[in-house]
Coordinates of C-alpha atoms in Angstrom, one line a residue:
X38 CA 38.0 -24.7 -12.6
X39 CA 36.1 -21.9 -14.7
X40 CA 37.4 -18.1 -15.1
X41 CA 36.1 -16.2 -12.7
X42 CA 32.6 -14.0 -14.5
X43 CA 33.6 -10.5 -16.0
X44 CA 31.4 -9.2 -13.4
X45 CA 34.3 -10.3 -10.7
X46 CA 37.3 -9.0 -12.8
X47 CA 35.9 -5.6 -14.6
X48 CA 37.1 -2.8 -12.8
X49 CA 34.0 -0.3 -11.2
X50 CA 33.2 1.6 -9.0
X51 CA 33.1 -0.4 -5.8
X52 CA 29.5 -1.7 -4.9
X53 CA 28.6 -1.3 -8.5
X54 CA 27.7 -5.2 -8.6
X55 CA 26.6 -6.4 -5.4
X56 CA 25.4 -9.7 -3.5
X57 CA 22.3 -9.7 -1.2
X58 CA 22.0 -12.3 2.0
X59 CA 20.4 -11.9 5.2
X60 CA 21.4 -13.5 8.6
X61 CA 19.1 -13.8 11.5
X62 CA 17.3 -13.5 13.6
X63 CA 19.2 -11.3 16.6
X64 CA 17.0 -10.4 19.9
X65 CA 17.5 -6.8 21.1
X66 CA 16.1 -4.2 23.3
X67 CA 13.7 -1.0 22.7
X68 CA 14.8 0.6 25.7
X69 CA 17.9 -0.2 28.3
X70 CA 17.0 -1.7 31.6
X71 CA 16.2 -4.7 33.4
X72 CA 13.1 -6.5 32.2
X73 CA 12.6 -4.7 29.3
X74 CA 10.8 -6.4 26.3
X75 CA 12.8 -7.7 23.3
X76 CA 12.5 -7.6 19.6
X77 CA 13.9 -9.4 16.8
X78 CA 16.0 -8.0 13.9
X79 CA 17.7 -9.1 10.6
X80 CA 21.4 -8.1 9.4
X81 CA 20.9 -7.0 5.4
X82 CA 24.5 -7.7 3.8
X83 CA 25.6 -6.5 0.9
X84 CA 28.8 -7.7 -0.5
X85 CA 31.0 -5.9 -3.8
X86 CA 31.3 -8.6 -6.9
X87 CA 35.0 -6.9 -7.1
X88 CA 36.7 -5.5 -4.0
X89 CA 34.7 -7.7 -1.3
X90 CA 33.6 -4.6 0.5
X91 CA 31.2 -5.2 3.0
X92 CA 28.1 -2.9 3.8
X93 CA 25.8 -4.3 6.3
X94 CA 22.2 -2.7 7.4
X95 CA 20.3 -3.5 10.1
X96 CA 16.1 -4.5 9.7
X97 CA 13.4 -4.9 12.2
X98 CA 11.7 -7.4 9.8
X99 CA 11.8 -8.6 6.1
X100 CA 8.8 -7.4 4.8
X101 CA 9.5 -6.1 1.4
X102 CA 8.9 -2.8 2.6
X103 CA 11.5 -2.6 4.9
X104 CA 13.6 -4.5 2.3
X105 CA 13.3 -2.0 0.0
X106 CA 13.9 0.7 2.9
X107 CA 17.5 -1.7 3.6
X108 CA 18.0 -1.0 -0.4
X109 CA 17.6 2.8 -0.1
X110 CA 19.7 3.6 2.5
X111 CA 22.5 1.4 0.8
X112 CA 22.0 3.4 -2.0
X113 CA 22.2 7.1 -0.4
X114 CA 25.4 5.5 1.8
X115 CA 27.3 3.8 -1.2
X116 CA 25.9 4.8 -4.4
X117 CA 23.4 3.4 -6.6
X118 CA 24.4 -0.3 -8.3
X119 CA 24.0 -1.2 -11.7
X120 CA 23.5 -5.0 -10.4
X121 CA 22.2 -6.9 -7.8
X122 CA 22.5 -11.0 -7.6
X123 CA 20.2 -12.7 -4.7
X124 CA 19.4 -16.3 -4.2
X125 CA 15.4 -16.7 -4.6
X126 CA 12.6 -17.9 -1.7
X127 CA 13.3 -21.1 -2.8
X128 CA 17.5 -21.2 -1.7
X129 CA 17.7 -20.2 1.5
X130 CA 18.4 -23.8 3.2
X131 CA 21.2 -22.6 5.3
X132 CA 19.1 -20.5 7.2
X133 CA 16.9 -21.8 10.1
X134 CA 13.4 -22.3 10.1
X135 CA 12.3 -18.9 11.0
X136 CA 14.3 -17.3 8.9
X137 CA 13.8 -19.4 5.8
X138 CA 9.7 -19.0 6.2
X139 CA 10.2 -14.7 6.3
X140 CA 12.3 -14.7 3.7
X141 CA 10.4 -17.3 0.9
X142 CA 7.4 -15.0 1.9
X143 CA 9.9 -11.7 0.7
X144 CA 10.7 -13.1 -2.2
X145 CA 7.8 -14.6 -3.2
X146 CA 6.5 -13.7 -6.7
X147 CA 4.5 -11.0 -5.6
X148 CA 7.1 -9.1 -3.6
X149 CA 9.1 -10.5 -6.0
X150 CA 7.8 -8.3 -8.7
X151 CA 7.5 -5.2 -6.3
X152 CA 11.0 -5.3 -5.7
X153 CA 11.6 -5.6 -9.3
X154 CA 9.7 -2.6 -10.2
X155 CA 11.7 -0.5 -7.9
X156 CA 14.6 -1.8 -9.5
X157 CA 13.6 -1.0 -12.8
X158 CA 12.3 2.9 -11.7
X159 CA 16.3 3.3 -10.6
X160 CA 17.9 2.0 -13.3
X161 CA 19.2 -1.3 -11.3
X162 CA 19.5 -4.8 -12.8
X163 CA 18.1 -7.7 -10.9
X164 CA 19.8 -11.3 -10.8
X165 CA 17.8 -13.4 -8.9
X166 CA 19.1 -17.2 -8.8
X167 CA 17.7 -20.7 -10.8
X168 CA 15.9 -22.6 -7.6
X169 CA 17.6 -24.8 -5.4
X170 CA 21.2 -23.5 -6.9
X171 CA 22.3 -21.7 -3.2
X172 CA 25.8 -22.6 -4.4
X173 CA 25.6 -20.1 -7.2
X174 CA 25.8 -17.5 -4.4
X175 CA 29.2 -18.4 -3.1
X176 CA 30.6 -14.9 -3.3
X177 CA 28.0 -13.3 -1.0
X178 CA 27.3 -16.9 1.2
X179 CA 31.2 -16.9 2.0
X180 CA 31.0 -12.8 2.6
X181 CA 28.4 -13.7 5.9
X182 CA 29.8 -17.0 7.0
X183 CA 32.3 -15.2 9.8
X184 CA 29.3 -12.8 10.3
X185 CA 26.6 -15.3 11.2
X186 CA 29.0 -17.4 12.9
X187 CA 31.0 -15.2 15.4
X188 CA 28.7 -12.9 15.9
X189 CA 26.2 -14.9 17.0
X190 CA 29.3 -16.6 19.2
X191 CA 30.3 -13.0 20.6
X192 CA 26.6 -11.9 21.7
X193 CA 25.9 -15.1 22.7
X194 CA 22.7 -14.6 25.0
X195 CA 23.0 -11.0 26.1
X196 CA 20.5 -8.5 24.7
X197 CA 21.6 -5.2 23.4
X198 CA 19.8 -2.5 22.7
X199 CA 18.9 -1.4 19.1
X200 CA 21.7 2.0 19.6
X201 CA 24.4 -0.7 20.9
X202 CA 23.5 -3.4 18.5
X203 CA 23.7 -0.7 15.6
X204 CA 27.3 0.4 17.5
X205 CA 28.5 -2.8 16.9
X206 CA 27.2 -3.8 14.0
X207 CA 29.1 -0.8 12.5
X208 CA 32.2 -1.9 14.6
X209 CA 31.9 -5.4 13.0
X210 CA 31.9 -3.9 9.2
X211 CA 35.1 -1.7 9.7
X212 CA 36.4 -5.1 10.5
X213 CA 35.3 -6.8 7.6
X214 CA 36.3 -4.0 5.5
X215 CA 40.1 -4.2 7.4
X216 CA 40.5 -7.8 6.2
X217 CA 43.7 -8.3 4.2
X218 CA 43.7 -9.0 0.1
X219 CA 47.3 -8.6 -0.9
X220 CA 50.6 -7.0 -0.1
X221 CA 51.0 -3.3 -1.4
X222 CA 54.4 -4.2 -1.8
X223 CA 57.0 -7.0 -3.0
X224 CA 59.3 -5.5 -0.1
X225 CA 59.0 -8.7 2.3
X226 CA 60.2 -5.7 5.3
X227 CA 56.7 -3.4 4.4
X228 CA 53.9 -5.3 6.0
X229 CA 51.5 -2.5 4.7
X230 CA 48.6 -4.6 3.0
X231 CA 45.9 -3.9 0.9
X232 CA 42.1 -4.0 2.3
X233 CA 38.4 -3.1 1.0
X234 CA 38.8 -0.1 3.0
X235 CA 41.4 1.3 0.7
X236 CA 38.5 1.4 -1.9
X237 CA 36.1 3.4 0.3
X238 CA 38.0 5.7 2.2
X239 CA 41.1 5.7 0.6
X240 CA 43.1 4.1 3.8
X241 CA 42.7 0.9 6.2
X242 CA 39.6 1.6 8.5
X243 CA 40.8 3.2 11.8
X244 CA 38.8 3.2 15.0
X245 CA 39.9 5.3 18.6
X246 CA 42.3 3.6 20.8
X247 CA 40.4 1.6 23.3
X248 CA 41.8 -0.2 26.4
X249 CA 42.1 -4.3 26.1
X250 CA 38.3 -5.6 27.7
X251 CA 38.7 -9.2 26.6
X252 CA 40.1 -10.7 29.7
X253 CA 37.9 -8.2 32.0
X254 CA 34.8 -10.4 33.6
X255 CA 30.9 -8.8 32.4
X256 CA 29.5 -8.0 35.4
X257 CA 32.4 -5.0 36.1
X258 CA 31.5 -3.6 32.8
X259 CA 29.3 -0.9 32.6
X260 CA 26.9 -1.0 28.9
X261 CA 29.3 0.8 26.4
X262 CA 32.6 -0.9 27.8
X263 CA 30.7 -4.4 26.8
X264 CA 29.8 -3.2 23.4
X265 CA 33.3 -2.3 23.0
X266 CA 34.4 -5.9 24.4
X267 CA 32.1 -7.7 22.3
X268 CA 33.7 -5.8 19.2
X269 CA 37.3 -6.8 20.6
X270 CA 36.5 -10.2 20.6
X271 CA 35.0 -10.5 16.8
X272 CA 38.3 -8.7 15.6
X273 CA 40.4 -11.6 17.1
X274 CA 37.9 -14.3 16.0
X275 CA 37.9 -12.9 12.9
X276 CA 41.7 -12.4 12.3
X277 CA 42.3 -16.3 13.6
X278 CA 39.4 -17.9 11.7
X279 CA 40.2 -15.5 8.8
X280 CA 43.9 -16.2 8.2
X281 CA 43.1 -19.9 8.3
X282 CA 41.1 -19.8 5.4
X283 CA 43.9 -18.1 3.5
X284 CA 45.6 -21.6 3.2
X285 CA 45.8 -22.9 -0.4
X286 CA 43.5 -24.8 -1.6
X287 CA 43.1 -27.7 -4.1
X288 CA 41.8 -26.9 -7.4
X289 CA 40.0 -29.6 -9.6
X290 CA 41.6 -29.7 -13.0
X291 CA 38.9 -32.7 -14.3
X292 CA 36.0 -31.2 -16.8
X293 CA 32.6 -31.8 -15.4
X294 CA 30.5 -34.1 -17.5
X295 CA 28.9 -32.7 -20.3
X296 CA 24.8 -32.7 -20.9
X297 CA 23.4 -32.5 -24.5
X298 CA 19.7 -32.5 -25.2
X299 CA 17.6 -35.5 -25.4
X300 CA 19.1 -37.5 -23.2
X301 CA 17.4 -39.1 -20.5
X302 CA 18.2 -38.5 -16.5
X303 CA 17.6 -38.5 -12.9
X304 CA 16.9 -35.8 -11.5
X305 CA 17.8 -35.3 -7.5
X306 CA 14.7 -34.3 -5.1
X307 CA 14.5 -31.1 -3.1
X308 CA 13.6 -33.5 0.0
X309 CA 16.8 -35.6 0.0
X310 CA 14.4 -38.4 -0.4
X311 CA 15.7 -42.1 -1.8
X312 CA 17.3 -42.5 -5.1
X313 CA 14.5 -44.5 -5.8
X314 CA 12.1 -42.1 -5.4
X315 CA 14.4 -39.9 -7.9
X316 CA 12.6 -38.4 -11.2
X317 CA 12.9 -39.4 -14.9
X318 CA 13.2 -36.6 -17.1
X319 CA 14.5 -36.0 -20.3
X320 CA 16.9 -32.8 -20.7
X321 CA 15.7 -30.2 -23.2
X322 CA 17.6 -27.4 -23.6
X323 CA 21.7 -27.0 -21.7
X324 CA 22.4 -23.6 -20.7
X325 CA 26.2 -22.5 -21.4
X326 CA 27.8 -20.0 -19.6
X327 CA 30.2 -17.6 -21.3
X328 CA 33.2 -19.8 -20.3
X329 CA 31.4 -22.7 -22.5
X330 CA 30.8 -24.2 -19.3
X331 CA 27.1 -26.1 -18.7
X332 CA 25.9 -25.5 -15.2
X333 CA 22.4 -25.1 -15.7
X334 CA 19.9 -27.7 -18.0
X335 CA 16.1 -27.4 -18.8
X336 CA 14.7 -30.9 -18.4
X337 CA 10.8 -32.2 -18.8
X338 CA 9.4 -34.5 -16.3
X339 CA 6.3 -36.1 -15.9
X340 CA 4.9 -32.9 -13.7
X341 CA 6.1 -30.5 -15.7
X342 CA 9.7 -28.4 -17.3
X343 CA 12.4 -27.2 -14.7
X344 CA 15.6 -25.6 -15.0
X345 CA 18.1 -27.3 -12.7
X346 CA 21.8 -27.1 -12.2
X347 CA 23.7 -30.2 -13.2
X348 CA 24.5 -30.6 -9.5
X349 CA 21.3 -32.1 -8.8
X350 CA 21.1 -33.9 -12.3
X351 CA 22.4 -37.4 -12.6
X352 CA 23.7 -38.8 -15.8
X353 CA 22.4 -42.2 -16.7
X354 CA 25.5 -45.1 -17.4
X355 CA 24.8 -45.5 -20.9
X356 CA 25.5 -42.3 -22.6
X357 CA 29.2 -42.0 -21.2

C-alpha cells in the first residue's frame, strides 16, 4: 500500500483541504401540521483531508447557485480552504437515479466552469476527479457512508420540518465530530480519547442532558421529543457500526502491475458490458503519482484519447 498524499499528513489549519459529497434526497416539511406539502432537500458534506472533521450543510436543490451558496456559508462557518477535491458528473454511481441526474447537471462543464471561477475570485484550488475514478474519493465517500446510511434508517418515513431537520442535522455532526481517533494517553486507566472536536472547539462536543427516548413508542411524543429520539438513536448506530470498522484490516503488500507506453490494452466499459465488447487501445502517456505509483494512464482508442485509472485497464498476457 502507498503513503498516504502530503495533503493527509501536513499539519493545517483544520478544513484547510476538504472533500465535497452530497447525499440525498430527504423529504421535509415547509410548515408543521398534518397534510402539509413536502419538499425535497440535499445534505452538502464537507470532510477535513487531516483531522476528519465533519461540516455538513443543508440544500433545497443542487443548482450551482445554491451550491455555491452551500460553499459560502462553509466558508464564513469554518474558514476559507486552500483546497477542495470533488468527484466530477461523471462519478457519482453510488447515488440513486435522481440524485445522480441533479448532480451530472451541477457539474457539468458549464457550471463546472462557474464554480471554478468563484474558486479562483477566493483564492481556492479546485481538484475535481479523472472520470469514472469514484474510488479516488475514498476519504470523503467513507466520511458519508454512516450518514447516508443511518440516517436514512433513523428518519425512516416520517417527515420533519426544515427547523427540525436542520436540529438534527446539526445534532448528527456533533456526533461525527465526537467519534474517537486515538487515546490522549498511554495510561490504559484514562479513557479520555482524542476526537475532531478537539480541533474545532478545543474539547469533545457536548450537548444538554436529555432523558433516554429510545425505548418510548412515537405516537406519545410530542415534535421536539422525536427530533431528540431520532438523534439518540444515530448516536448508538453510530457508536456500534463505528467501532466495528475499527477492526484491523489486511493490507496488500504485492505492487500493482506496472503500465509503460505503447503497449496495447483493454480497456473496461462504463456499462459493465461483456469482455467482448471491451475496447482496444493503446496506452500513451502513464501518469505517476508522487509515491512513483501509476494509477492513472492516457490511452488512444479508436473514438478518441481518455485518461483512465488502471483499475479499469486490463493488461494483455503477453507483455508480463
Amino acid at each position: 500500500m502507498a503513503d498516504l498524499p502530503s495533503s493527509r499528513v501536513n499539519i493545517s489549519r483544520v478544513f484547510t483541504r476538504v472533500g465535497i459529497d452530497f447525499c440525498g434526497p430527504f423529504s421535509i416539511k415547509l410548515l408543521s401540521g398534518r397534510f402539509k406539502k413536502s419538499s425535497k432537500c440535499y445534505i452538502c458534506t464537507f470532510i477535513c483531508f487531516v483531522v476528519k472533521s465533519v461540516h455538513l450543510e443543508i440544500v433545497n436543490s443542487c443548482i450551482t447557485d445554491a451550491f455555491i451558496g452551500a460553499l459560502k456559508l462553509f466558508i464564513a462557518r469554518r474558514g476559507k480552504p486552500s483546497d477542495i477535491y470533488s468527484d466530477n458528473g461523471t462519478n457519482f454511481v453510488g447515488a440513486n437515479n435522481e440524485l445522480r441526474k441533479i448532480l451530472k447537471d451541477l457539474f457539468n462543464k458549464e457550471s463546472t466552469g462557474k464554480i471554478e471561477d468563484f474558486s479562483a475570485s477566493e483564492g481556492i484550488v479546485w481538484h475535481f476527479n479523472l472520470p469514472v475514478t469514484p474510488h479516488f474519493g475514498g476519504l470523503w465517500e467513507a466520511g458519508i457512508k454512516s450518514l447516508k446510511s443511518h440516517l436514512k434508517r433513523v428518519v425512516g418515513n416520517t417527515v420533519l420540518t426544515h427547523e427540525e431537520f436542520s436540529t438534527l442535522v446539526t445534532q448528527v455532526e456533533a456526533v461525527l465530530n465526537s467519534r474517537p481517533l486515538c487515546n490522549l494517553s498511554s495510561d490504559p486507566n484514562d479513557d479520555f480519547v482524542l476526537t475532531p472536536a478537539h480541533f474545532l472547539v478545543g474539547s469533545s462536543l457536548t450537548a444538554l442532558p436529555d432523558p433516554d427516548l429510545t425505548e418510548v413508542p412515537i405516537n406519545r411524543l410530542i415534535r421536539w421529543q422525536l427530533v431528540q429520539r431520532l438523534s439518540q438513536i444515530f448516536w448508538k448506530k453510530w457508536s456500534t457500526d463505528y467501532l466495528n470498522r475499527l477492526q484491523s484490516r489486511v493490507k496488500w503488500c504485492k505492487g500493482e502491475k506496472i503500465f509503460k507506453e505503447n503497449e496495447i490494452v483493454l480497456v473496461k466499459n462504463e456499462d459493465n458490458s461483456k469482455t467482448l465488447n471491451w475496447n482496444l487501445a493503446k496506452t500513451i502517456k502513464v501518469h505517476a503519482g508522487k509515491d512513483n505509483v501509476i494509477r492513472v494512464v492516457t490511452v488512444k482508442t479508436n473514438k478518441g484519447i481518455y485518461q483512465r485509472p488502471i483499475n479499469k485497464i486490463i493488461k494483455l498476457p503477453f507483455y508480463d
